[in-house]
Amino acid sequence: MNRASAQAQIHGWLLLLPAAALLALFTHYPALATLWHSFYSSPKGGRPALWVGLDNYRGMVEDPVFWQVLGNNLWFAAGTIPVSIALALLMAVWVNGKIAGRGFLRLAYFTPTVLPMIAVANIWLFFYTPTYGLLEQFTVDLLGLPSHNWLGTKSTVLACLIVVTIWKEAGFFMIFYLAALQAIPPSLGEAAAIEGAGRWYYFRRVTFPLLMPTTLFVLVNAVINSFRLVDHIVVMTRGGPDNASSLLLYYIYDVGFKFWDSAYASTLTMVLLAILGTTALLQFGFLERRIHYR
Amino acid sequence: MSAISLRDVTKLWGNARAVDSVSFEAAAGRFLVLLGPSGCGKSTTLRLIAGLEQLSSGRICIGDADVTGLPPARRRVSMVFQSYALFPHLSVAENIVFGLRVRDVAPRERGERLAKVAALLGLTELLERKPSQLSGGQQQRVALGRAIIAQTPVCLMDEPLSNLDAQLRQEMRREIRALQQKLGITMIYVTHDQTEAMTMADQVVLLRDGHVEQDGTPDELYGRPATVFAARFIGTPPMNVLAGVPGAGEGRLLGVRPEDVRLGVEGLPGTVESVEYLGADSIVSCRVGGQPFNVRVARHASAAPGEAVRLSWNTDAVHLFDAQTGKRMERATALAQKVA
């Protein structure tokens, strides 16, 4: 290697260094440290952490709350991801068309994303309030249905959170779809129109396949989001009633910072990382091969 | 039969008249070129024929049918776009048969037609490729294939060669013309390139600011330009149009093509400004009474910049135009006026 190219190498590494250092410090090292901690017991005053091997994992498998929370989270993911993506796509196609007040509509759909999570959660908390909340004003006063404690009942609380999340995410994903839609040249639509393709046919054969890179990106984000939601839960339910609305990350928070069982929290975190890692691999591995990138 | 006719077709964008009561007709099997500078309304006119834009007033007929209000798909036209508009995620084969699939043509017939078109355009080896893996000329052929597999009597082309290099453009010009004649399609072809118009067209409709400046054969447009604009738009270098020279007369402009001018010892005095050598001929740029004037000379021109020359031409090479309206004046009427 001659001097010039050695210098170029050094330059390159120096440019990468700040980002790499931050990543290592706040992402890679904590992940490895967490893995390490999950093989130890929690240190308590005067009692240092002891090597316990897989004991924490054994405890986790026997923990009914863990299974309940994991189940909740899967339902939550299944409820939010497809609906919010479908809704985002639908809204994007709609506001991409030539309609009056298009700019206003785009803004309106994006508003949930701009609002702070805590504020959003409080607004929805009011919507769900029994007897005088917005929802009850409709179901009880207008339809004459019996009053119902939406967030206080095990059977409805998770569905309520799912609705809030969809409302919050669909607008955000819409922006990505909208950008992708606008990158599709209008002449493709015109060529299809001359060939006699209807709107649905064109969407199915041209628009949707061309949006696949965006769909993958949005899907990865949606999966990650569905496993890292905490703020809504903190404000609206605190995981209750009876853990019916507790999701994995919220349970980790509970275990780690309320029960101070840091070893078990580390163990649960490893499960979360494994889930996210596997889905990301599956998504990129499977879908990528079938996606056309322009 | 299956002529296209436009009658008083007008398209307004707000208050601007993009297409201003344009009328013309193309007989079946003809190659009609819509020619004009950018912004003259030629592409809009084509899109009106295709049904991609709605006209503000007027009528468009294709064959015996009035298609003015019909959607694009029911006009029985195919179209090649300037950008080709190929579907980037579909293979060449799927791009070509896209319309056949829409219309539910049976797989067997689809395959046969695809094979025929692919062979015709030399695409047989490329059918499995994606458009991004093709060269510009090959993409152009795919777009052509998608247009001709539909077997519509009318094909519309919007500056299809503008994205190709000069060499390829010449090749494709010949190829498109041959294809059109072989298949007997009525072609409406939009271009701003007068060479394309001259070499390919049976009929040229020259547009300017949304209206028809002249409608005729390439020969008529070159030999008897209807206006000063037509005279100067067609031909490189353009026709010399001079005011206030002997032979023109009051209120008239005199036009003479560079190749009709002789450099010699008699005639109009001028000064040579520059000489461009093109191989087969040279263009001598002169100034005559402050006005630019080009002369085409065979092979090398002997003139040098700064040299004083005299320019002459035969009287039958002269075109006369009204200085006010820019309209052509026949020599007979011009002479009659002179006598009167």
XYZ file of C-alpha atoms in Angstrom:
634
model
C 0.000 0.000 0.000
C 1.432 3.365 -0.939
C 1.323 6.422 1.308
C -1.564 8.181 -0.425
C -3.921 5.268 -0.103
C -2.819 4.681 3.509
C -3.709 8.270 4.227
C -7.053 7.839 2.536
C -7.670 4.808 4.755
C -6.836 6.774 7.884
C -9.060 9.606 6.746
C -11.925 7.207 6.184
C -11.576 5.615 9.597
C -11.295 8.985 11.302
C -14.511 10.094 9.648
C -16.243 6.934 10.824
C -14.836 7.155 14.329
C -17.332 9.499 16.051
C -20.371 7.539 14.896
C -18.663 4.216 15.561
C -17.627 5.291 19.060
C -21.162 6.392 19.928
C -22.639 3.184 18.540
C -20.173 1.048 20.455
C -20.663 2.978 23.664
C -24.446 3.159 23.672
C -25.511 0.156 21.583
C -22.991 -2.613 21.158
C -21.365 -2.547 24.596
C -24.730 -2.349 26.476
C -26.098 -5.256 24.419
C -23.111 -7.436 25.276
C -23.120 -6.302 28.901
C -26.795 -7.178 29.148
C -26.086 -10.641 27.803
C -23.354 -11.016 30.413
C -25.601 -9.798 33.241
C -28.311 -12.271 32.297
C -26.016 -15.085 33.474
C -25.616 -13.530 36.943
C -27.964 -13.026 39.880
C -29.126 -9.514 40.739
C -26.711 -7.797 43.110
C -28.438 -6.664 46.317
C -26.979 -4.529 49.116
C -23.924 -6.362 50.448
C -24.583 -9.355 48.205
C -22.594 -9.175 44.952
C -23.816 -10.713 41.677
C -23.146 -14.437 41.423
C -22.742 -16.568 38.334
C -25.975 -18.535 37.993
C -25.650 -19.790 34.444
C -29.016 -20.321 32.794
C -31.008 -20.030 36.027
C -32.533 -16.686 34.981
C -33.716 -18.222 31.723
C -35.171 -21.198 33.554
C -37.029 -18.796 35.850
C -38.325 -16.895 32.846
C -39.782 -19.988 31.221
C -41.610 -20.733 34.492
C -42.842 -17.134 34.858
C -46.552 -16.974 33.838
C -46.424 -13.171 33.561
C -43.665 -13.425 30.956
C -45.808 -15.688 28.788
C -48.828 -13.477 29.235
C -46.835 -10.379 28.283
C -45.314 -12.118 25.292
C -48.773 -13.206 24.165
C -50.074 -9.670 24.623
C -47.221 -8.350 22.539
C -47.865 -10.802 19.702
C -51.548 -9.846 19.651
C -50.543 -6.211 19.780
C -48.160 -6.655 16.819
C -50.730 -8.633 14.830
C -53.345 -5.992 15.517
C -51.292 -2.894 14.761
C -48.859 -3.770 11.956
C -51.124 -4.903 9.086
C -53.856 -2.386 9.808
C -51.579 0.626 10.181
C -49.648 -0.253 7.024
C -52.814 -0.852 5.004
C -54.327 2.354 6.298
C -51.137 4.301 5.566
C -51.100 3.022 1.989
C -54.771 3.808 1.502
C -54.402 7.345 2.834
C -51.263 7.941 0.781
C -52.951 6.848 -2.446
C -55.872 9.075 -1.573
C -53.944 12.247 -0.715
C -51.667 11.650 -3.699
C -54.654 12.042 -6.022
C -55.917 15.303 -7.378
C -58.343 16.351 -4.696
C -59.235 19.695 -3.201
C -57.512 20.524 0.065
C -54.777 17.973 -0.546
C -52.148 19.841 1.441
C -54.500 20.226 4.378
C -55.343 16.508 4.329
C -51.691 15.515 4.285
C -51.058 17.728 7.279
C -54.095 16.386 9.081
C -52.961 12.784 8.635
C -49.491 13.620 9.820
C -50.587 15.460 12.974
C -50.678 12.370 15.259
C -46.980 11.848 14.540
C -46.112 15.413 15.485
C -47.945 15.392 18.802
C -45.968 14.313 21.890
C -46.773 10.772 22.970
C -47.731 11.814 26.511
C -50.262 14.339 25.191
C -51.665 11.797 22.766
C -52.064 9.245 25.525
C -53.888 11.765 27.701
C -56.275 12.701 24.914
C -57.110 9.066 24.355
C -57.395 8.491 28.070
C -60.220 10.994 28.020
C -61.806 9.334 24.971
C -61.964 6.025 26.842
C -63.170 7.413 30.187
C -66.341 5.634 31.358
C -69.667 7.544 31.266
C -68.458 10.983 30.080
C -65.556 10.065 27.723
C -66.002 10.669 23.990
C -66.522 6.996 23.237
C -69.128 6.526 25.957
C -70.959 9.661 24.877
C -71.446 7.880 21.613
C -72.125 4.315 22.740
C -74.125 5.104 25.877
C -75.892 8.379 25.129
C -76.528 7.800 21.436
C -76.802 4.053 21.047
C -78.107 3.352 24.519
C -75.534 0.627 25.243
C -74.586 -0.108 28.868
C -71.572 1.778 30.221
C -68.254 -0.023 30.021
C -64.845 0.607 31.559
C -62.796 0.276 28.387
C -59.342 0.558 29.904
C -60.311 -1.145 33.166
C -61.483 -4.418 31.669
C -59.067 -7.196 30.724
C -60.953 -8.071 27.553
C -60.925 -4.594 25.997
C -57.819 -2.836 27.254
C -55.397 -4.265 24.696
C -57.745 -3.507 21.793
C -57.993 0.087 23.028
C -54.212 0.437 22.984
C -54.080 -1.096 19.520
C -56.459 1.571 18.205
C -54.335 4.364 19.691
C -51.187 2.931 18.134
C -52.749 2.539 14.701
C -53.984 6.119 14.864
C -50.508 7.240 15.825
C -48.527 5.216 13.286
C -50.621 5.240 10.132
C -49.971 8.940 9.451
C -46.262 8.493 9.959
C -46.054 5.566 7.546
C -48.248 7.450 5.098
C -45.507 10.025 4.617
C -43.113 7.330 3.391
C -45.696 5.911 1.025
C -46.530 9.367 -0.216
C -42.879 10.081 -1.014
C -42.599 6.755 -2.834
C -45.802 7.354 -4.771
C -44.562 10.698 -5.943
C -41.382 9.087 -7.217
C -43.419 6.934 -9.619
C -43.489 8.743 -12.968
C -47.043 9.666 -14.029
C -46.291 8.414 -17.536
C -46.506 4.841 -16.185
C -50.114 5.480 -15.222
C -50.804 7.031 -18.597
C -49.242 4.115 -20.443
C -51.407 1.739 -18.414
C -54.505 3.876 -19.057
C -53.937 3.679 -22.806
C -53.660 -0.095 -22.513
C -57.010 -0.079 -20.735
C -55.832 -0.970 -17.227
C -58.318 0.010 -14.544
C -57.248 1.705 -11.333
C -57.232 -1.461 -9.283
C -55.362 -3.427 -11.940
C -52.762 -0.668 -12.191
C -52.394 -0.564 -8.421
C -51.994 -4.328 -8.189
C -49.564 -4.767 -11.088
C -47.578 -1.557 -10.985
C -48.006 0.723 -7.981
C -47.891 -1.895 -5.238
C -44.823 -3.747 -6.583
C -43.020 -0.443 -7.020
C -43.840 0.452 -3.419
C -42.353 -2.778 -2.046
C -39.056 -1.214 -0.906
C -41.088 1.285 1.107
C -43.320 -1.461 2.452
C -40.290 -3.361 3.689
C -38.914 -0.274 5.381
C -42.256 0.523 6.955
C -42.721 -3.095 8.019
C -39.370 -3.199 9.799
C -40.260 0.018 11.585
C -43.715 -1.204 12.493
C -42.328 -4.407 14.003
C -39.731 -2.537 16.014
C -42.328 -0.029 17.200
C -44.743 -2.722 18.280
C -42.077 -4.201 20.572
C -40.824 -1.007 22.073
C -43.984 0.789 23.028
C -43.950 2.015 26.640
C -45.115 5.625 26.894
C -48.765 5.003 26.069
C -48.883 2.225 28.611
C -47.217 4.292 31.305
C -49.793 7.050 30.919
C -52.910 5.043 30.148
C -52.833 1.702 31.985
C -49.500 0.925 33.644
C -49.833 -2.542 32.211
C -53.085 -3.251 34.035
C -55.562 -4.535 34.784
C -53.827 -7.720 35.853
C -51.047 -7.366 33.235
C -53.669 -7.474 30.457
C -52.078 -4.505 28.664
C -48.447 -5.071 29.627
C -46.087 -5.472 26.698
C -42.584 -6.888 26.753
C -40.679 -3.631 27.053
C -43.025 -2.333 29.745
C -42.579 -5.571 31.696
C -38.795 -5.183 31.383
C -39.149 -1.686 32.799
C -41.305 -2.990 35.646
C -38.887 -5.790 36.487
C -35.781 -3.665 36.160
C -36.787 -0.399 37.749
C -39.691 -1.232 40.029
C -38.685 -4.641 41.341
C -34.949 -3.883 40.934
C -34.372 -7.380 39.564
C -31.773 -6.254 37.011
C -30.613 -9.794 36.193
C -34.086 -10.915 35.210
C -34.629 -7.675 33.300
C -31.421 -8.427 31.379
C -32.731 -11.880 30.593
C -36.008 -10.471 29.267
C -34.088 -7.900 27.233
C -32.162 -10.700 25.542
C -35.508 -12.202 24.476
C -36.591 -8.848 23.063
C -33.317 -8.495 21.151
C -33.627 -12.032 19.826
C -37.173 -11.376 18.586
C -36.233 -8.132 16.854
C -33.055 -9.589 15.388
C -34.862 -12.616 13.989
C -37.676 -10.618 12.410
C -35.234 -8.164 10.843
C -33.228 -11.064 9.402
C -36.373 -12.735 8.084
C -37.664 -9.548 6.540
C -34.455 -8.572 4.832
C -33.550 -12.132 3.919
C -36.889 -13.194 2.454
C -38.494 -10.066 1.165
C -35.440 -8.401 -0.225
C -34.956 -10.966 -2.898
C -38.463 -10.341 -4.159
C -38.282 -6.574 -4.171
C -37.495 -4.414 -7.140
C -35.265 -1.490 -6.238
C -35.158 1.360 -8.667
C -60.076 4.988 -43.879
C -59.186 5.221 -40.229
C -58.037 8.723 -40.719
C -57.594 10.999 -37.786
C -59.210 14.360 -37.951
C -59.053 17.232 -35.538
C -61.534 20.048 -35.857
C -61.013 23.343 -34.045
C -59.377 21.576 -31.135
C -58.656 23.978 -28.299
C -57.079 23.371 -24.910
C -56.971 26.067 -22.274
C -54.728 26.004 -19.218
C -56.462 28.671 -17.186
C -56.381 31.592 -19.588
C -53.484 30.374 -21.699
C -54.417 28.777 -24.996
C -52.019 25.837 -25.166
C -53.740 24.540 -28.289
C -55.652 27.132 -30.257
C -58.314 25.796 -32.645
C -56.067 23.306 -34.362
C -57.498 21.413 -37.323
C -55.823 18.828 -39.495
C -56.450 15.451 -41.019
C -54.280 12.409 -41.527
C -55.244 9.781 -44.077
C -55.003 6.127 -43.048
C -51.529 4.641 -43.186
C -49.855 8.037 -43.249
C -46.948 9.206 -41.192
C -47.895 12.591 -39.800
C -45.356 14.629 -37.877
C -46.392 17.341 -35.434
C -43.428 19.685 -35.565
C -42.653 22.823 -33.629
C -40.409 24.476 -31.054
C -40.856 23.593 -27.391
C -43.989 25.038 -25.858
C -45.836 25.174 -29.180
C -48.545 22.764 -28.010
C -47.509 19.718 -30.027
C -47.268 17.348 -27.074
C -50.536 18.655 -25.673
C -52.174 18.037 -29.042
C -50.893 14.466 -28.994
C -52.149 13.947 -25.441
C -55.534 15.284 -26.500
C -55.646 12.722 -29.302
C -54.660 9.988 -26.837
C -57.319 11.107 -24.391
C -54.834 11.827 -21.602
C -56.095 15.416 -21.510
C -59.629 16.684 -21.984
C -60.141 19.262 -24.706
C -61.781 22.584 -23.951
C -63.608 22.652 -27.269
C -63.508 21.055 -30.688
C -63.789 17.499 -31.960
C -61.442 14.586 -32.532
C -62.387 11.697 -34.798
C -60.453 8.482 -35.241
C -61.732 6.435 -38.138
C -65.457 6.936 -38.309
C -65.861 7.388 -34.570
C -66.009 10.631 -32.661
C -63.679 9.910 -29.748
C -63.803 13.372 -28.186
C -65.342 12.148 -24.929
C -63.940 8.609 -24.826
C -61.355 7.409 -22.287
C -57.891 6.552 -23.688
C -58.460 2.809 -23.645
C -61.481 3.040 -25.964
C -59.828 5.119 -28.666
C -57.938 2.209 -30.181
C -54.614 3.973 -30.125
C -51.222 2.962 -28.814
C -48.609 5.359 -27.587
C -44.850 5.567 -27.154
C -43.750 8.036 -24.497
C -40.700 10.244 -24.510
C -39.489 8.523 -21.333
C -40.682 5.151 -22.760
C -42.780 4.642 -19.571
C -41.601 1.058 -19.180
C -42.624 -0.694 -15.975
C -39.268 -1.037 -14.195
C -40.193 -4.121 -12.152
C -41.528 -6.152 -15.085
C -39.452 -8.095 -17.595
C -39.284 -7.054 -21.227
C -41.810 -9.755 -22.135
C -44.242 -8.653 -19.424
C -43.852 -5.039 -20.447
C -44.749 -5.869 -24.031
C -47.757 -8.041 -23.204
C -49.021 -5.735 -20.447
C -51.963 -4.555 -22.525
C -52.796 -8.066 -23.725
C -53.017 -9.231 -20.117
C -55.287 -6.314 -19.278
C -57.560 -7.337 -22.135
C -57.438 -11.025 -21.137
C -55.999 -12.268 -24.409
C -55.587 -16.063 -24.216
C -52.075 -17.176 -23.155
C -51.459 -18.976 -26.431
C -52.268 -16.026 -28.634
C -50.338 -13.799 -26.273
C -47.267 -15.973 -26.682
C -47.554 -16.016 -30.450
C -47.953 -12.274 -30.740
C -45.083 -11.678 -28.341
C -42.798 -13.962 -30.349
C -43.718 -12.182 -33.556
C -43.171 -8.695 -32.168
C -39.948 -9.694 -30.433
C -38.593 -11.135 -33.667
C -39.641 -8.043 -35.593
C -37.781 -5.748 -33.195
C -34.826 -8.021 -32.450
C -35.774 -8.418 -28.792
C -36.009 -12.209 -28.687
C -32.799 -12.601 -26.660
C -33.769 -9.913 -24.169
C -37.257 -10.985 -23.152
C -36.293 -12.020 -19.604
C -34.331 -8.865 -18.829
C -35.528 -5.938 -16.788
C -35.670 -2.508 -18.471
C -32.790 -1.243 -16.315
C -30.547 -3.890 -17.885
C -31.152 -2.551 -21.391
C -29.490 0.206 -23.367
C -31.462 3.267 -24.400
C -32.043 1.937 -27.889
C -33.249 -1.406 -26.568
C -35.634 0.294 -24.145
C -36.926 2.271 -27.073
C -37.604 -0.968 -28.935
C -39.478 -2.411 -25.971
C -41.688 0.685 -25.886
C -42.266 0.242 -29.622
C -43.076 -3.420 -29.053
C -45.665 -2.558 -26.421
C -47.247 -0.153 -28.904
C -47.378 -2.428 -31.937
C -48.426 -5.641 -30.188
C -51.762 -3.958 -29.490
C -52.363 -3.930 -33.266
C -54.219 -0.641 -33.039
C -54.706 1.213 -36.310
C -53.219 4.390 -34.844
C -49.923 4.846 -33.047
C -48.933 8.033 -31.239
C -45.309 8.889 -30.495
C -44.128 11.673 -28.238
C -40.533 12.620 -29.078
C -39.486 8.975 -28.896
C -35.920 9.539 -30.071
C -34.936 12.514 -27.957
C -33.138 10.398 -25.350
C -30.894 8.597 -27.835
C -27.503 9.570 -29.181
C -27.202 10.912 -32.714
C -26.024 7.665 -34.303
C -28.802 5.592 -32.771
C -31.390 8.237 -33.544
C -30.627 7.972 -37.242
C -30.930 4.190 -37.090
C -34.199 4.260 -35.167
C -35.610 6.878 -37.528
C -35.220 4.507 -40.412
C -36.466 1.576 -38.363
C -39.628 3.307 -37.153
C -40.436 4.528 -40.637
C -39.957 1.036 -42.105
C -42.074 -0.504 -39.362
C -44.868 1.995 -39.905
C -44.962 1.277 -43.607
C -44.743 -2.477 -43.145
C -47.612 -2.567 -40.669
C -49.658 0.144 -42.390
C -50.193 2.063 -39.140
C -51.367 5.653 -39.086
C -48.675 7.398 -37.103
C -48.829 10.723 -35.307
C -45.296 11.606 -34.322
C -44.327 14.596 -32.204
C -40.884 16.106 -32.538
C -39.033 19.399 -32.373
C -36.343 18.059 -34.674
C -36.944 19.181 -38.228
C -34.603 16.483 -39.574
C -36.900 13.810 -38.154
C -39.872 15.557 -39.701
C -38.236 15.883 -43.106
C -36.922 12.333 -43.277
C -39.866 10.406 -41.860
C -43.071 12.246 -42.601
C -45.647 11.950 -45.331
C -47.274 15.016 -43.877
C -45.919 17.671 -41.530
C -48.078 19.873 -39.346
C -45.961 22.768 -38.138
C -47.248 24.296 -34.908
C -46.398 27.604 -33.304
C -47.892 29.075 -30.131
C -50.726 26.573 -30.246
C -51.867 27.130 -33.808
C -51.097 25.465 -37.120
C -48.491 27.446 -39.024
C -48.401 25.166 -42.039
C -49.760 21.745 -42.967
C -48.216 19.973 -45.933
C -45.697 17.488 -47.257
C -42.031 17.935 -46.286
C -41.460 19.094 -49.847
C -44.073 21.809 -49.568
C -42.785 22.990 -46.223
C -39.258 23.291 -47.536
C -40.046 24.473 -51.026
C -42.981 26.771 -50.357
C -42.942 27.830 -46.693
C -46.213 29.549 -45.823
C -44.696 31.978 -43.349
C -41.368 33.453 -42.317
C -41.526 31.239 -39.217
C -41.905 28.100 -41.329
C -39.143 29.269 -43.634
C -36.717 29.783 -40.788
C -37.727 26.742 -38.727
C -37.044 24.215 -41.451
C -33.596 23.854 -43.004
C -30.152 24.147 -41.414
C -28.911 26.774 -41.580
C -32.283 28.487 -41.851
C -33.475 30.489 -44.822
C -32.009 33.976 -45.110
C -34.760 36.525 -44.735
C -33.832 40.093 -45.543
C -35.666 43.389 -45.416
C -34.983 46.320 -47.722
C -32.969 44.654 -50.443
C -33.444 45.057 -54.194
C -35.988 42.579 -55.535
C -38.104 42.607 -52.386
C -39.895 45.904 -52.555
C -41.694 48.003 -49.993
C -43.225 46.161 -47.029
C -41.845 42.815 -48.129
C -39.222 40.429 -46.903
C -37.048 38.506 -49.279
C -36.145 34.938 -48.428
C -33.510 32.796 -50.071
C -32.115 29.445 -48.940
C -28.352 29.292 -48.278
C -27.821 26.641 -50.970
C -29.444 28.842 -53.637
C -26.915 31.645 -53.140
C -23.770 32.024 -55.251
C -20.625 33.747 -54.059
C -19.236 35.690 -56.987
C -18.288 38.984 -58.513
C -21.767 40.371 -59.030
C -24.814 40.915 -56.833
C -25.444 42.100 -53.313
C -22.315 43.230 -51.424
C -21.555 41.589 -48.084
C -18.738 40.795 -45.662
C -17.633 37.334 -44.613
C -17.742 36.813 -40.819
C -16.853 33.178 -40.418
C -16.581 29.935 -42.348
C -17.730 26.563 -41.010
C -16.334 23.562 -42.870
C -18.673 20.541 -42.659
C -16.972 18.169 -45.104
C -19.314 17.907 -48.044
C -19.942 21.628 -47.885
C -19.152 24.776 -45.930
C -21.380 27.405 -44.405
C -20.138 30.918 -45.038
C -21.679 33.369 -42.569
C -21.837 36.880 -43.971
C -23.325 40.191 -43.074
C -25.391 42.064 -45.605
C -26.331 45.597 -44.601
C -26.087 44.626 -40.926
C -28.256 41.508 -41.341
C -26.832 37.977 -41.002
C -26.777 35.924 -44.181
C -25.640 32.316 -44.669
C -24.333 30.794 -47.851
C -23.817 27.093 -48.462
C -20.814 26.361 -50.665
C -19.758 22.928 -51.919
C -16.577 21.536 -50.324
C -14.070 24.080 -49.001
C -15.028 27.702 -49.289
C -12.257 29.937 -50.520
C -13.596 32.968 -48.648
C -11.797 34.233 -45.559
C -13.240 36.215 -42.624
C -13.282 39.958 -43.298
C -13.325 39.488 -47.060
C -15.819 41.474 -49.123
C -18.008 39.268 -51.310
C -20.943 39.615 -53.651
C -23.987 37.417 -53.393
C -26.420 36.508 -56.133
C -29.229 34.022 -56.797
C -31.740 33.028 -59.427
C -35.071 34.810 -59.274
C -36.987 31.534 -58.996
C -35.159 30.794 -55.744
C -36.691 33.830 -54.095
C -39.470 33.578 -51.511
C -41.397 36.735 -50.715
C -43.171 37.413 -47.436
C -45.377 40.191 -46.193
C -43.310 42.153 -43.658
C -46.372 42.833 -41.499
C -48.034 39.424 -41.302
C -45.053 37.221 -42.153
C -47.257 35.415 -44.680
C -45.964 34.124 -47.979
C -46.713 36.174 -51.087
C -46.794 34.443 -54.418
C -44.399 35.982 -56.863
C -47.180 36.516 -59.401
C -49.301 38.546 -56.968
C -46.263 40.413 -55.768
C -45.377 41.376 -59.314
C -48.955 42.336 -60.088
C -48.954 44.642 -57.086
C -45.707 46.159 -58.218
C -47.139 46.960 -61.634
C -50.296 48.419 -60.119
